[in-house]
mmCIF file of C-alpha atoms and ligand atoms in Angstrom:
data_model
loop_
_atom_site.group_PDB
_atom_site.id
_atom_site.type_symbol
_atom_site.label_atom_id
_atom_site.label_comp_id
_atom_site.label_asym_id
_atom_site.label_seq_id
_atom_site.Cartn_x
_atom_site.Cartn_y
_atom_site.Cartn_z
ATOM 1 C CA MET A 1328 -18.612 4.160 -13.662
ATOM 2 C CA SER A 1329 -14.898 3.808 -14.450
ATOM 3 C CA TRP A 1330 -15.652 4.764 -18.044
ATOM 4 C CA PHE A 1331 -17.361 7.963 -16.873
ATOM 5 C CA TYR A 1332 -14.429 8.804 -14.603
ATOM 6 C CA ARG A 1333 -11.850 8.142 -17.329
ATOM 7 C CA THR A 1334 -13.731 10.064 -20.010
ATOM 8 C CA PHE A 1335 -15.019 13.095 -18.119
ATOM 9 C CA VAL A 1336 -13.629 13.429 -14.589
ATOM 10 C CA ARG A 1337 -10.009 12.398 -15.037
ATOM 11 C CA PRO A 1338 -9.164 14.787 -17.912
ATOM 12 C CA ALA A 1339 -10.464 17.697 -15.824
ATOM 13 C CA LEU A 1340 -8.577 16.599 -12.709
ATOM 14 C CA PHE A 1341 -5.375 15.992 -14.658
ATOM 15 C CA THR A 1342 -5.200 19.609 -15.840
ATOM 16 C CA GLN A 1343 -4.206 20.445 -12.273
ATOM 17 C CA ASP A 1344 -1.085 19.718 -10.233
ATOM 18 C CA SER A 1345 -0.979 16.145 -9.027
ATOM 19 C CA GLU A 1346 -0.322 16.784 -5.336
ATOM 20 C CA GLU A 1347 -2.780 19.662 -5.183
ATOM 21 C CA ILE A 1348 -5.594 17.436 -6.467
ATOM 22 C CA HIS A 1349 -4.523 14.719 -4.069
ATOM 23 C CA ASN A 1350 -4.719 17.113 -1.108
ATOM 24 C CA ARG A 1351 -8.065 18.562 -2.152
ATOM 25 C CA THR A 1352 -9.587 15.117 -2.669
ATOM 26 C CA LEU A 1353 -8.304 13.925 0.697
ATOM 27 C CA SER A 1354 -9.688 16.921 2.499
ATOM 28 C CA ALA A 1355 -13.116 16.437 0.845
ATOM 29 C CA LEU A 1356 -13.056 12.747 1.801
ATOM 30 C CA GLY A 1357 -12.048 13.808 5.317
ATOM 31 C CA ARG A 1358 -15.236 15.869 5.577
ATOM 32 C CA VAL A 1359 -17.324 12.969 4.248
ATOM 33 C CA SER A 1360 -15.624 10.703 6.803
ATOM 34 C CA ARG A 1361 -17.212 12.617 9.686
ATOM 35 C CA SER A 1362 -20.718 11.661 8.578
ATOM 36 C CA GLU A 1363 -22.057 8.131 8.738
ATOM 37 C CA MET A 1364 -24.847 9.150 6.366
ATOM 38 C CA TRP A 1365 -22.440 10.380 3.681
ATOM 39 C CA CYS A 1366 -20.241 7.311 4.033
ATOM 40 C CA ASP A 1367 -23.295 5.062 3.685
ATOM 41 C CA ALA A 1368 -24.358 7.009 0.586
ATOM 42 C CA LEU A 1369 -20.903 6.538 -0.954
ATOM 43 C CA ALA A 1370 -21.038 2.841 -0.112
ATOM 44 C CA THR A 1371 -24.220 2.415 -2.138
ATOM 45 C CA PHE A 1372 -22.287 3.532 -5.248
ATOM 46 C CA TYR A 1373 -18.832 2.190 -4.502
ATOM 47 C CA GLY A 1374 -19.087 -0.487 -1.790
ATOM 48 C CA ALA A 1375 -17.667 -3.895 -2.710
ATOM 49 C CA PRO A 1376 -19.276 -7.304 -2.219
ATOM 50 C CA GLN A 1377 -17.881 -9.647 0.417
ATOM 51 C CA LEU A 1378 -14.930 -11.810 -0.518
ATOM 52 C CA PRO A 1379 -13.561 -12.793 2.885
ATOM 53 C CA VAL A 1380 -9.967 -13.779 3.401
ATOM 54 C CA GLU A 1381 -7.775 -14.293 6.445
ATOM 55 C CA ALA A 1382 -4.062 -13.530 6.734
ATOM 56 C CA PHE A 1383 -1.670 -13.314 9.688
ATOM 57 C CA GLY A 1384 -4.565 -13.821 12.081
ATOM 58 C CA VAL A 1385 -6.596 -10.881 10.734
ATOM 59 C CA LYS A 1386 -9.956 -11.301 8.957
ATOM 60 C CA PHE A 1387 -10.486 -9.107 5.870
ATOM 61 C CA PRO A 1388 -13.903 -8.536 4.208
ATOM 62 C CA ASN A 1389 -12.176 -8.560 0.818
ATOM 63 C CA PRO A 1390 -8.545 -8.804 -0.313
ATOM 64 C CA LEU A 1391 -8.187 -5.371 -1.969
ATOM 65 C CA GLY A 1392 -6.519 -2.741 0.191
ATOM 66 C CA LEU A 1393 -5.556 0.900 -0.082
ATOM 67 C CA ALA A 1394 -1.758 1.106 -0.453
ATOM 68 C CA ALA A 1395 0.471 3.190 1.798
ATOM 69 C CA GLY A 1396 1.041 6.836 0.971
ATOM 70 C CA MET A 1397 -2.505 7.678 -0.136
ATOM 71 C CA ASP A 1398 -3.721 8.638 3.358
ATOM 72 C CA LYS A 1399 -0.560 9.434 5.287
ATOM 73 C CA GLN A 1400 -2.388 11.327 8.061
ATOM 74 C CA ALA A 1401 -5.489 9.128 8.425
ATOM 75 C CA ALA A 1402 -7.355 12.216 7.207
ATOM 76 C CA ALA A 1403 -10.105 10.101 5.636
ATOM 77 C CA ALA A 1404 -9.652 6.778 7.469
ATOM 78 C CA PRO A 1405 -13.399 6.057 7.894
ATOM 79 C CA VAL A 1406 -14.205 6.512 4.204
ATOM 80 C CA TRP A 1407 -12.017 3.778 2.667
ATOM 81 C CA PRO A 1408 -14.387 0.888 3.522
ATOM 82 C CA SER A 1409 -17.218 2.856 1.837
ATOM 83 C CA LEU A 1410 -15.081 3.009 -1.318
ATOM 84 C CA GLY A 1411 -14.946 -0.774 -1.339
ATOM 85 C CA PHE A 1412 -11.538 -1.373 0.218
ATOM 86 C CA GLY A 1413 -11.111 -4.484 2.370
ATOM 87 C CA PHE A 1414 -8.356 -2.801 4.412
ATOM 88 C CA SER A 1415 -6.241 0.327 4.420
ATOM 89 C CA GLU A 1416 -2.563 0.875 5.085
ATOM 90 C CA LEU A 1417 -2.252 4.370 6.553
ATOM 91 C CA GLY A 1418 0.974 6.397 6.658
ATOM 92 C CA GLY A 1419 3.935 6.193 5.959
ATOM 93 C CA VAL A 1420 4.547 7.827 9.218
ATOM 94 C CA THR A 1421 7.838 8.663 10.927
ATOM 95 C CA TRP A 1422 8.670 9.352 14.568
ATOM 96 C CA HIS A 1423 9.459 13.022 13.884
ATOM 97 C CA ALA A 1424 7.017 15.205 11.936
ATOM 98 C CA GLN A 1425 8.621 16.279 8.645
ATOM 99 C CA PRO A 1426 7.665 18.345 5.604
ATOM 100 C CA GLY A 1427 9.077 15.974 2.966
ATOM 101 C CA ASN A 1428 10.936 17.066 -0.147
ATOM 102 C CA ALA A 1429 10.556 20.359 -1.998
ATOM 103 C CA LEU A 1430 7.603 20.798 -4.398
ATOM 104 C CA PRO A 1431 6.847 19.676 -7.061
ATOM 105 C CA ARG A 1432 7.376 16.054 -6.042
ATOM 106 C CA MET A 1433 4.580 14.048 -7.708
ATOM 107 C CA PHE A 1434 4.373 13.649 -11.504
ATOM 108 C CA ARG A 1435 2.106 11.812 -13.956
ATOM 109 C CA ALA A 1436 3.239 9.912 -17.046
ATOM 110 C CA VAL A 1437 -0.322 9.660 -18.325
ATOM 111 C CA GLY A 1438 0.412 7.710 -21.526
ATOM 112 C CA ASP A 1439 1.952 4.899 -19.485
ATOM 113 C CA GLU A 1440 -0.529 5.218 -16.601
ATOM 114 C CA ALA A 1441 2.350 5.773 -14.199
ATOM 115 C CA LEU A 1442 3.333 8.156 -11.423
ATOM 116 C CA ILE A 1443 6.716 9.284 -10.225
ATOM 117 C CA ASN A 1444 6.959 10.599 -6.691
ATOM 118 C CA ARG A 1445 9.658 11.815 -4.361
ATOM 119 C CA MET A 1446 7.430 12.851 -1.478
ATOM 120 C CA GLY A 1447 10.057 11.972 1.146
ATOM 121 C CA PHE A 1448 7.667 10.903 3.933
ATOM 122 C CA ASN A 1449 5.816 14.193 4.394
ATOM 123 C CA ASN A 1450 3.817 13.432 7.534
ATOM 124 C CA PRO A 1451 2.726 14.875 10.880
ATOM 125 C CA GLY A 1452 4.693 12.372 12.984
ATOM 126 C CA ALA A 1453 3.610 9.230 14.830
ATOM 127 C CA GLU A 1454 2.139 11.001 17.857
ATOM 128 C CA ALA A 1455 -0.071 13.241 15.694
ATOM 129 C CA LEU A 1456 -1.239 10.219 13.690
ATOM 130 C CA ALA A 1457 -2.047 8.398 16.943
ATOM 131 C CA ALA A 1458 -4.064 11.427 18.101
ATOM 132 C CA ARG A 1459 -5.977 11.528 14.796
ATOM 133 C CA LEU A 1460 -6.807 7.826 14.989
ATOM 134 C CA ALA A 1461 -7.861 8.143 18.625
ATOM 135 C CA GLU A 1462 -10.140 11.023 17.573
ATOM 136 C CA TRP A 1463 -11.834 8.851 14.903
ATOM 137 C CA ARG A 1464 -12.398 6.237 17.597
ATOM 138 C CA ARG A 1465 -13.798 8.824 20.033
ATOM 139 C CA LEU A 1466 -16.202 10.075 17.348
ATOM 140 C CA GLY A 1467 -17.427 6.527 16.750
ATOM 141 C CA ARG A 1468 -16.038 6.681 13.223
ATOM 142 C CA TRP A 1469 -13.477 3.887 13.424
ATOM 143 C CA PRO A 1470 -13.025 2.354 9.930
ATOM 144 C CA ALA A 1471 -15.134 -0.754 9.393
ATOM 145 C CA HIS A 1472 -12.212 -2.830 8.117
ATOM 146 C CA PRO A 1473 -8.711 -3.799 9.283
ATOM 147 C CA VAL A 1474 -6.225 -0.937 9.502
ATOM 148 C CA GLY A 1475 -2.491 -1.239 8.925
ATOM 149 C CA ILE A 1476 0.140 1.423 9.545
ATOM 150 C CA ASN A 1477 3.215 1.948 7.396
ATOM 151 C CA LEU A 1478 6.278 2.921 9.445
ATOM 152 C CA GLY A 1479 9.175 4.880 7.914
ATOM 153 C CA LYS A 1480 12.400 6.365 9.288
ATOM 154 C CA SER A 1481 12.662 10.081 10.119
ATOM 155 C CA LYS A 1482 15.039 11.887 7.782
ATOM 156 C CA ILE A 1483 16.961 13.496 10.677
ATOM 157 C CA THR A 1484 17.597 10.131 12.348
ATOM 158 C CA PRO A 1485 20.928 8.591 11.306
ATOM 159 C CA LEU A 1486 20.855 5.033 9.957
ATOM 160 C CA GLU A 1487 22.574 3.696 13.126
ATOM 161 C CA LYS A 1488 19.619 4.944 15.199
ATOM 162 C CA ALA A 1489 16.953 3.655 12.788
ATOM 163 C CA ALA A 1490 15.769 0.826 15.068
ATOM 164 C CA GLU A 1491 14.998 3.279 17.878
ATOM 165 C CA ASP A 1492 13.160 5.601 15.465
ATOM 166 C CA TYR A 1493 10.894 2.805 14.141
ATOM 167 C CA ALA A 1494 10.344 1.452 17.673
ATOM 168 C CA ASN A 1495 9.260 4.879 18.981
ATOM 169 C CA SER A 1496 6.560 5.140 16.302
ATOM 170 C CA PHE A 1497 5.462 1.561 16.905
ATOM 171 C CA ARG A 1498 5.185 2.142 20.668
ATOM 172 C CA VAL A 1499 2.637 4.963 20.309
ATOM 173 C CA LEU A 1500 0.695 3.440 17.406
ATOM 174 C CA ARG A 1501 0.591 -0.229 18.421
ATOM 175 C CA PRO A 1502 -2.776 -0.059 20.218
ATOM 176 C CA LEU A 1503 -4.372 1.633 17.200
ATOM 177 C CA ALA A 1504 -3.872 -0.739 14.267
ATOM 178 C CA ASP A 1505 -4.366 -4.365 13.284
ATOM 179 C CA PHE A 1506 -0.973 -4.757 11.604
ATOM 180 C CA PHE A 1507 2.211 -2.814 10.865
ATOM 181 C CA VAL A 1508 4.463 -2.564 7.833
ATOM 182 C CA VAL A 1509 8.145 -1.730 8.195
ATOM 183 C CA ASN A 1510 8.971 0.371 5.188
ATOM 184 C CA VAL A 1511 12.667 0.065 4.403
ATOM 185 C CA SER A 1512 12.122 0.360 0.671
ATOM 186 C CA SER A 1513 11.134 3.940 -0.140
ATOM 187 C CA PRO A 1514 13.611 5.438 -2.615
ATOM 188 C CA ASN A 1515 12.919 8.960 -1.336
ATOM 189 C CA THR A 1516 14.677 9.038 2.040
ATOM 190 C CA PRO A 1517 18.455 9.089 1.621
ATOM 191 C CA ASN A 1518 19.997 5.623 2.231
ATOM 192 C CA LEU A 1519 16.748 4.168 3.620
ATOM 193 C CA ARG A 1520 16.944 1.147 1.351
ATOM 194 C CA GLN A 1521 20.250 0.147 2.970
ATOM 195 C CA LEU A 1522 18.051 -0.917 5.887
ATOM 196 C CA GLN A 1523 16.937 -3.857 3.732
ATOM 197 C CA ASP A 1524 20.365 -5.374 4.463
ATOM 198 C CA LYS A 1525 19.883 -8.382 6.690
ATOM 199 C CA ALA A 1526 21.843 -7.096 9.703
ATOM 200 C CA ALA A 1527 20.190 -3.668 9.719
ATOM 201 C CA LEU A 1528 16.693 -5.100 9.261
ATOM 202 C CA ASP A 1529 17.371 -7.668 11.964
ATOM 203 C CA GLU A 1530 18.142 -4.870 14.420
ATOM 204 C CA ILE A 1531 14.951 -2.979 13.534
ATOM 205 C CA LEU A 1532 12.757 -6.076 13.803
ATOM 206 C CA ALA A 1533 14.354 -7.060 17.121
ATOM 207 C CA ALA A 1534 13.547 -3.614 18.530
ATOM 208 C CA LEU A 1535 9.954 -3.781 17.256
ATOM 209 C CA GLN A 1536 9.355 -7.289 18.584
ATOM 210 C CA GLU A 1537 10.620 -6.214 21.984
ATOM 211 C CA VAL A 1538 7.989 -3.433 22.080
ATOM 212 C CA ASN A 1539 5.476 -5.955 20.721
ATOM 213 C CA GLY A 1540 5.821 -8.028 23.889
ATOM 214 C CA TRP A 1541 4.871 -5.175 26.244
ATOM 215 C CA GLY A 1542 1.592 -4.734 28.085
ATOM 216 C CA SER A 1543 -1.659 -6.603 27.695
ATOM 217 C CA ILE A 1544 -2.761 -5.651 24.157
ATOM 218 C CA GLY A 1545 -1.129 -8.656 22.491
ATOM 219 C CA PRO A 1546 1.454 -8.725 19.714
ATOM 220 C CA ARG A 1547 0.604 -7.080 16.394
ATOM 221 C CA PRO A 1548 1.599 -8.701 13.068
ATOM 222 C CA ILE A 1549 4.686 -6.970 11.645
ATOM 223 C CA LEU A 1550 5.279 -7.138 7.871
ATOM 224 C CA VAL A 1551 8.219 -5.896 5.795
ATOM 225 C CA LYS A 1552 7.793 -3.897 2.584
ATOM 226 C CA VAL A 1553 10.436 -4.563 -0.064
ATOM 227 C CA ALA A 1554 11.708 -2.707 -3.124
ATOM 228 C CA PRO A 1555 11.219 -4.125 -6.624
ATOM 229 C CA ASP A 1556 14.865 -3.301 -7.310
ATOM 230 C CA LEU A 1557 16.210 -5.941 -4.889
ATOM 231 C CA SER A 1558 17.882 -9.040 -6.283
ATOM 232 C CA PHE A 1559 16.370 -12.456 -5.514
ATOM 233 C CA GLU A 1560 19.436 -13.165 -3.338
ATOM 234 C CA ALA A 1561 18.770 -10.047 -1.248
ATOM 235 C CA LEU A 1562 15.110 -11.073 -0.902
ATOM 236 C CA ASP A 1563 16.180 -14.518 0.257
ATOM 237 C CA GLU A 1564 18.321 -12.938 2.972
ATOM 238 C CA ILE A 1565 15.315 -11.009 4.224
ATOM 239 C CA LEU A 1566 13.305 -14.237 4.263
ATOM 240 C CA GLU A 1567 15.923 -15.764 6.578
ATOM 241 C CA LEU A 1568 14.676 -13.338 9.242
ATOM 242 C CA ALA A 1569 11.055 -14.460 8.918
ATOM 243 C CA GLY A 1570 11.277 -17.199 11.557
ATOM 244 C CA PRO A 1571 13.673 -15.646 14.074
ATOM 245 C CA ARG A 1572 12.022 -12.204 13.966
ATOM 246 C CA ARG A 1573 8.445 -13.429 13.475
ATOM 247 C CA ILE A 1574 7.835 -11.523 10.214
ATOM 248 C CA ALA A 1575 4.086 -11.905 9.591
ATOM 249 C CA GLY A 1576 4.259 -11.206 5.869
ATOM 250 C CA VAL A 1577 5.912 -9.282 3.047
ATOM 251 C CA VAL A 1578 4.473 -6.340 1.115
ATOM 252 C CA ALA A 1579 5.765 -6.579 -2.462
ATOM 253 C CA THR A 1580 6.499 -4.021 -3.742
ATOM 254 C CA ASN A 1581 7.290 -0.376 -3.213
ATOM 255 C CA THR A 1582 8.000 1.970 -6.159
ATOM 256 C CA THR A 1583 11.011 1.406 -8.422
ATOM 257 C CA VAL A 1584 13.975 3.625 -9.271
ATOM 258 C CA ALA A 1585 14.121 1.901 -12.687
ATOM 259 C CA ARG A 1586 12.416 3.408 -15.726
ATOM 260 C CA PRO A 1587 10.569 1.551 -18.512
ATOM 261 C CA ALA A 1588 12.833 0.250 -21.285
ATOM 262 C CA ALA A 1589 10.460 1.330 -24.040
ATOM 263 C CA MET A 1590 9.587 4.834 -22.958
ATOM 264 C CA ASP A 1591 7.128 6.979 -24.804
ATOM 265 C CA PRO A 1592 9.364 9.956 -25.779
ATOM 266 C CA ALA A 1593 6.514 12.270 -24.781
ATOM 267 C CA TRP A 1594 7.137 11.239 -21.179
ATOM 268 C CA SER A 1595 10.944 11.316 -21.148
ATOM 269 C CA LYS A 1596 11.017 14.593 -19.233
ATOM 270 C CA ILE A 1597 8.786 13.096 -16.528
ATOM 271 C CA TYR A 1598 10.878 9.920 -16.427
ATOM 272 C CA SER A 1599 14.015 12.004 -15.869
ATOM 273 C CA GLU A 1600 12.537 13.216 -12.558
ATOM 274 C CA THR A 1601 14.141 11.674 -9.467
ATOM 275 C CA GLY A 1602 11.839 9.419 -7.456
ATOM 276 C CA GLY A 1603 9.957 6.148 -7.362
ATOM 277 C CA LEU A 1604 7.894 4.950 -10.322
ATOM 278 C CA SER A 1605 4.509 3.304 -9.732
ATOM 279 C CA GLY A 1606 1.632 2.130 -11.892
ATOM 280 C CA ARG A 1607 1.490 0.061 -15.066
ATOM 281 C CA PRO A 1608 5.222 -0.146 -15.827
ATOM 282 C CA LEU A 1609 5.830 -1.629 -12.337
ATOM 283 C CA LYS A 1610 3.335 -4.469 -12.710
ATOM 284 C CA ALA A 1611 5.502 -7.205 -14.216
ATOM 285 C CA ARG A 1612 8.457 -6.725 -11.856
ATOM 286 C CA SER A 1613 6.322 -6.662 -8.731
ATOM 287 C CA THR A 1614 4.553 -9.877 -9.829
ATOM 288 C CA GLU A 1615 7.937 -11.485 -10.454
ATOM 289 C CA ILE A 1616 8.995 -10.646 -6.891
ATOM 290 C CA ILE A 1617 5.729 -12.055 -5.496
ATOM 291 C CA ARG A 1618 6.234 -15.273 -7.475
ATOM 292 C CA HIS A 1619 9.766 -15.633 -6.125
ATOM 293 C CA LEU A 1620 8.738 -14.983 -2.505
ATOM 294 C CA HIS A 1621 5.869 -17.467 -2.778
ATOM 295 C CA ARG A 1622 8.118 -20.138 -4.238
ATOM 296 C CA GLN A 1623 10.876 -19.609 -1.660
ATOM 297 C CA THR A 1624 8.505 -19.801 1.298
ATOM 298 C CA GLY A 1625 6.369 -22.622 -0.073
ATOM 299 C CA GLY A 1626 3.396 -20.285 0.290
ATOM 300 C CA LYS A 1627 3.767 -20.206 4.085
ATOM 301 C CA LEU A 1628 4.416 -16.475 4.436
ATOM 302 C CA PRO A 1629 1.502 -14.203 3.475
ATOM 303 C CA ILE A 1630 2.277 -11.704 0.719
ATOM 304 C CA ILE A 1631 0.496 -8.414 0.050
ATOM 305 C CA GLY A 1632 0.909 -7.842 -3.689
ATOM 306 C CA VAL A 1633 1.105 -4.240 -4.893
ATOM 307 C CA GLY A 1634 2.370 -2.576 -8.047
ATOM 308 C CA GLY A 1635 0.464 -1.747 -11.223
ATOM 309 C CA ILE A 1636 -2.934 -3.185 -10.317
ATOM 310 C CA PHE A 1637 -5.666 -1.444 -12.334
ATOM 311 C CA ASP A 1638 -8.306 -4.128 -12.765
ATOM 312 C CA ALA A 1639 -9.412 -7.588 -11.684
ATOM 313 C CA ALA A 1640 -7.118 -9.309 -14.214
ATOM 314 C CA ASP A 1641 -4.091 -7.539 -12.698
ATOM 315 C CA ALA A 1642 -5.177 -8.446 -9.164
ATOM 316 C CA TRP A 1643 -5.851 -12.067 -10.148
ATOM 317 C CA GLU A 1644 -2.382 -12.290 -11.706
ATOM 318 C CA LYS A 1645 -0.812 -11.223 -8.388
ATOM 319 C CA ILE A 1646 -2.966 -13.660 -6.390
ATOM 320 C CA ALA A 1647 -2.189 -16.524 -8.774
ATOM 321 C CA ALA A 1648 1.518 -15.677 -8.370
ATOM 322 C CA GLY A 1649 1.191 -15.988 -4.592
ATOM 323 C CA ALA A 1650 -0.356 -12.860 -3.043
ATOM 324 C CA THR A 1651 -3.026 -13.406 -0.369
ATOM 325 C CA LEU A 1652 -3.966 -9.723 -0.326
ATOM 326 C CA VAL A 1653 -3.461 -6.963 -2.908
ATOM 327 C CA GLN A 1654 -3.345 -3.162 -2.841
ATOM 328 C CA VAL A 1655 -3.697 -0.214 -5.195
ATOM 329 C CA TYR A 1656 -2.450 3.340 -5.253
ATOM 330 C CA THR A 1657 -1.854 4.469 -8.844
ATOM 331 C CA GLY A 1658 -4.835 2.426 -10.076
ATOM 332 C CA LEU A 1659 -7.121 4.546 -7.895
ATOM 333 C CA VAL A 1660 -5.723 7.740 -9.438
ATOM 334 C CA TYR A 1661 -6.202 6.501 -13.021
ATOM 335 C CA GLU A 1662 -9.369 4.395 -12.678
ATOM 336 C CA GLY A 1663 -11.253 6.451 -10.098
ATOM 337 C CA PRO A 1664 -13.359 5.647 -7.040
ATOM 338 C CA ALA A 1665 -15.096 2.562 -8.492
ATOM 339 C CA VAL A 1666 -11.795 0.693 -8.850
ATOM 340 C CA ALA A 1667 -12.053 -1.381 -5.650
ATOM 341 C CA ARG A 1668 -15.625 -2.515 -6.289
ATOM 342 C CA SER A 1669 -14.839 -3.425 -9.860
ATOM 343 C CA ILE A 1670 -11.740 -5.445 -8.852
ATOM 344 C CA VAL A 1671 -13.514 -7.338 -6.056
ATOM 345 C CA ARG A 1672 -16.464 -8.142 -8.346
ATOM 346 C CA GLY A 1673 -14.062 -9.365 -11.020
ATOM 347 C CA LEU A 1674 -12.223 -11.582 -8.533
ATOM 348 C CA ARG A 1675 -15.493 -13.143 -7.382
ATOM 349 C CA GLU A 1676 -16.416 -13.859 -11.000
ATOM 350 C CA ARG A 1677 -13.071 -15.527 -11.619
ATOM 351 C CA LEU A 1678 -13.508 -17.769 -8.576
ATOM 352 C CA THR A 1679 -16.965 -18.820 -9.741
ATOM 353 C CA GLU A 1680 -15.769 -19.501 -13.309
ATOM 354 C CA ARG A 1681 -13.104 -21.833 -11.944
ATOM 355 C CA GLY A 1682 -15.359 -23.540 -9.419
ATOM 356 C CA LEU A 1683 -13.310 -22.298 -6.470
ATOM 357 C CA THR A 1684 -15.117 -21.728 -3.185
ATOM 358 C CA GLY A 1685 -12.700 -19.318 -1.516
ATOM 359 C CA LEU A 1686 -9.979 -16.889 -2.437
ATOM 360 C CA SER A 1687 -7.356 -18.855 -0.506
ATOM 361 C CA GLN A 1688 -7.688 -21.599 -3.163
ATOM 362 C CA ALA A 1689 -6.481 -19.144 -5.813
ATOM 363 C CA VAL A 1690 -3.351 -18.026 -3.947
ATOM 364 C CA GLY A 1691 -0.287 -19.287 -5.815
ATOM 365 C CA LEU A 1692 -2.510 -21.187 -8.247
ATOM 366 C CA GLU A 1693 -0.190 -20.641 -11.201
ATOM 367 C CA ALA A 1694 2.490 -22.657 -9.417
ATOM 368 C CA SER A 1695 0.178 -25.641 -9.017
ATOM 369 C CA SER A 1696 -0.505 -28.238 -11.679
ATOM 370 C CA VAL A 1697 -3.238 -26.074 -13.191
ATOM 371 C CA GLY A 1698 -0.679 -24.052 -15.144
ATOM 372 C CA LEU A 1699 -0.472 -20.324 -15.774
ATOM 373 C CA GLU A 1700 -2.371 -20.191 -19.077
ATOM 374 C CA SER A 1701 -5.531 -21.615 -17.628
ATOM 375 C CA VAL A 1702 -5.727 -19.299 -14.627
ATOM 376 C CA VAL A 1703 -4.942 -15.818 -15.947
HETATM 377 C C1 FMN B 464 2.612 9.541 -4.052
HETATM 378 C C2 FMN B 464 2.971 8.201 -3.473
HETATM 379 C C3 FMN B 464 3.318 8.124 -2.112
HETATM 380 C C4 FMN B 464 3.674 6.896 -1.559
HETATM 381 N N1 FMN B 464 3.998 6.832 -0.221
HETATM 382 C C5 FMN B 464 4.344 5.636 0.320
HETATM 383 C C6 FMN B 464 4.665 5.538 1.708
HETATM 384 O O1 FMN B 464 4.598 6.513 2.463
HETATM 385 N N2 FMN B 464 5.043 4.315 2.188
HETATM 386 C C7 FMN B 464 5.121 3.204 1.377
HETATM 387 O O2 FMN B 464 5.481 2.119 1.842
HETATM 388 N N3 FMN B 464 4.784 3.266 0.074
HETATM 389 C C8 FMN B 464 4.399 4.446 -0.464
HETATM 390 N N4 FMN B 464 4.059 4.503 -1.785
HETATM 391 C C9 FMN B 464 4.126 3.271 -2.610
HETATM 392 C C10 FMN B 464 2.756 2.592 -2.745
HETATM 393 O O3 FMN B 464 2.253 2.188 -1.497
HETATM 394 C C11 FMN B 464 2.872 1.355 -3.666
HETATM 395 O O4 FMN B 464 3.734 0.414 -3.060
HETATM 396 C C12 FMN B 464 3.404 1.694 -5.038
HETATM 397 O O5 FMN B 464 2.889 2.930 -5.495
HETATM 398 C C13 FMN B 464 3.069 0.616 -6.074
HETATM 399 O O6 FMN B 464 1.683 0.443 -6.212
HETATM 400 P P1 FMN B 464 0.801 1.102 -7.397
HETATM 401 O O7 FMN B 464 1.470 0.763 -8.691
HETATM 402 O O8 FMN B 464 -0.570 0.557 -7.208
HETATM 403 O O9 FMN B 464 0.848 2.581 -7.145
HETATM 404 C C14 FMN B 464 3.687 5.725 -2.366
HETATM 405 C C15 FMN B 464 3.316 5.804 -3.715
HETATM 406 C C16 FMN B 464 2.956 7.019 -4.264
HETATM 407 C C17 FMN B 464 2.574 7.075 -5.714
#
């Protein structure tokens, strides 16, 4: 299936503008999402086998999720389980609706299987997202897997008011998702990444945890998404907040502002575009960050590993480095709709080959006595 997509479908799609194709695909999937019959039909081609895993108190049917940014408006929320995903992270969403940066703002470096984007949190705002999710629920089309929401900061909100901005979004969306991700690592909102500084992040998390204590719906797990460009020291400072601010996990990583050292000259024009780089060239750095976080926390803090996952070997590498869950964005663009099923199948095969009975036994395996060579 992936071969067919790569050979016939992808070349045709890639003759068109990246964001335009994205929007058209999402709107088609949005129409499919309204029909249980169509979703079931898709699931027969693309549904993934079970590979259950539990993290931060949430049960996932399999560990492969849809990364943030793919479905910012929950336009196709019900369809992602039918495409084999074990969870979806919707958004990023901000308190104020905003158009994002000027077009064009999404570029492909096809030879390197990478994307560069500077979307700038184009989204309808937290209240509109809440209304869309409530509508899916009303229609009986709530996604059949855990749903996370990625929270960003509105561009018009100054950094000093960031905590209030995040808390406003969280207040309206809290009843509608299983977990939340505080995104302080997008390179495309001016100065946003300064919010990864310990004091600023502490303020945001304090505001969110205050909201988290309200009412009768119970606290939601709050994770933090980090940039691959952070130093290990800066990551360690963030980890110091895990206990006091009840961080449920870390999503590692967002896109990078770095560019590959050995660039194919054919793509140098694309690489000179401002924005965050995702896909294959991000893989090694994001795994390195996961490995560091796992080591520093002794495996006690769940990690969602994301960055350059295209197949089961890539996903296994992240899990062996310490990720409990994994996500894809660019891999879906390059490998097509069968990517989740193929990754989950491949992970199950790897567990069987090694005589492991559950995915949790593979998490951080490379750090154990087994040794890296024998597990990847
Ligand atoms: C077009 C695009 C939009 C994105 N939007 C968001 C976003 O809104 N919030 C976020 O946390 N990450 C966002 N990301 C980052 C992805 O969630 C992911 O962390 C990153 O792309 C690395 O994974 P990948 O190599 O599988 O793409 C976006 C990525 C792309 C390519």
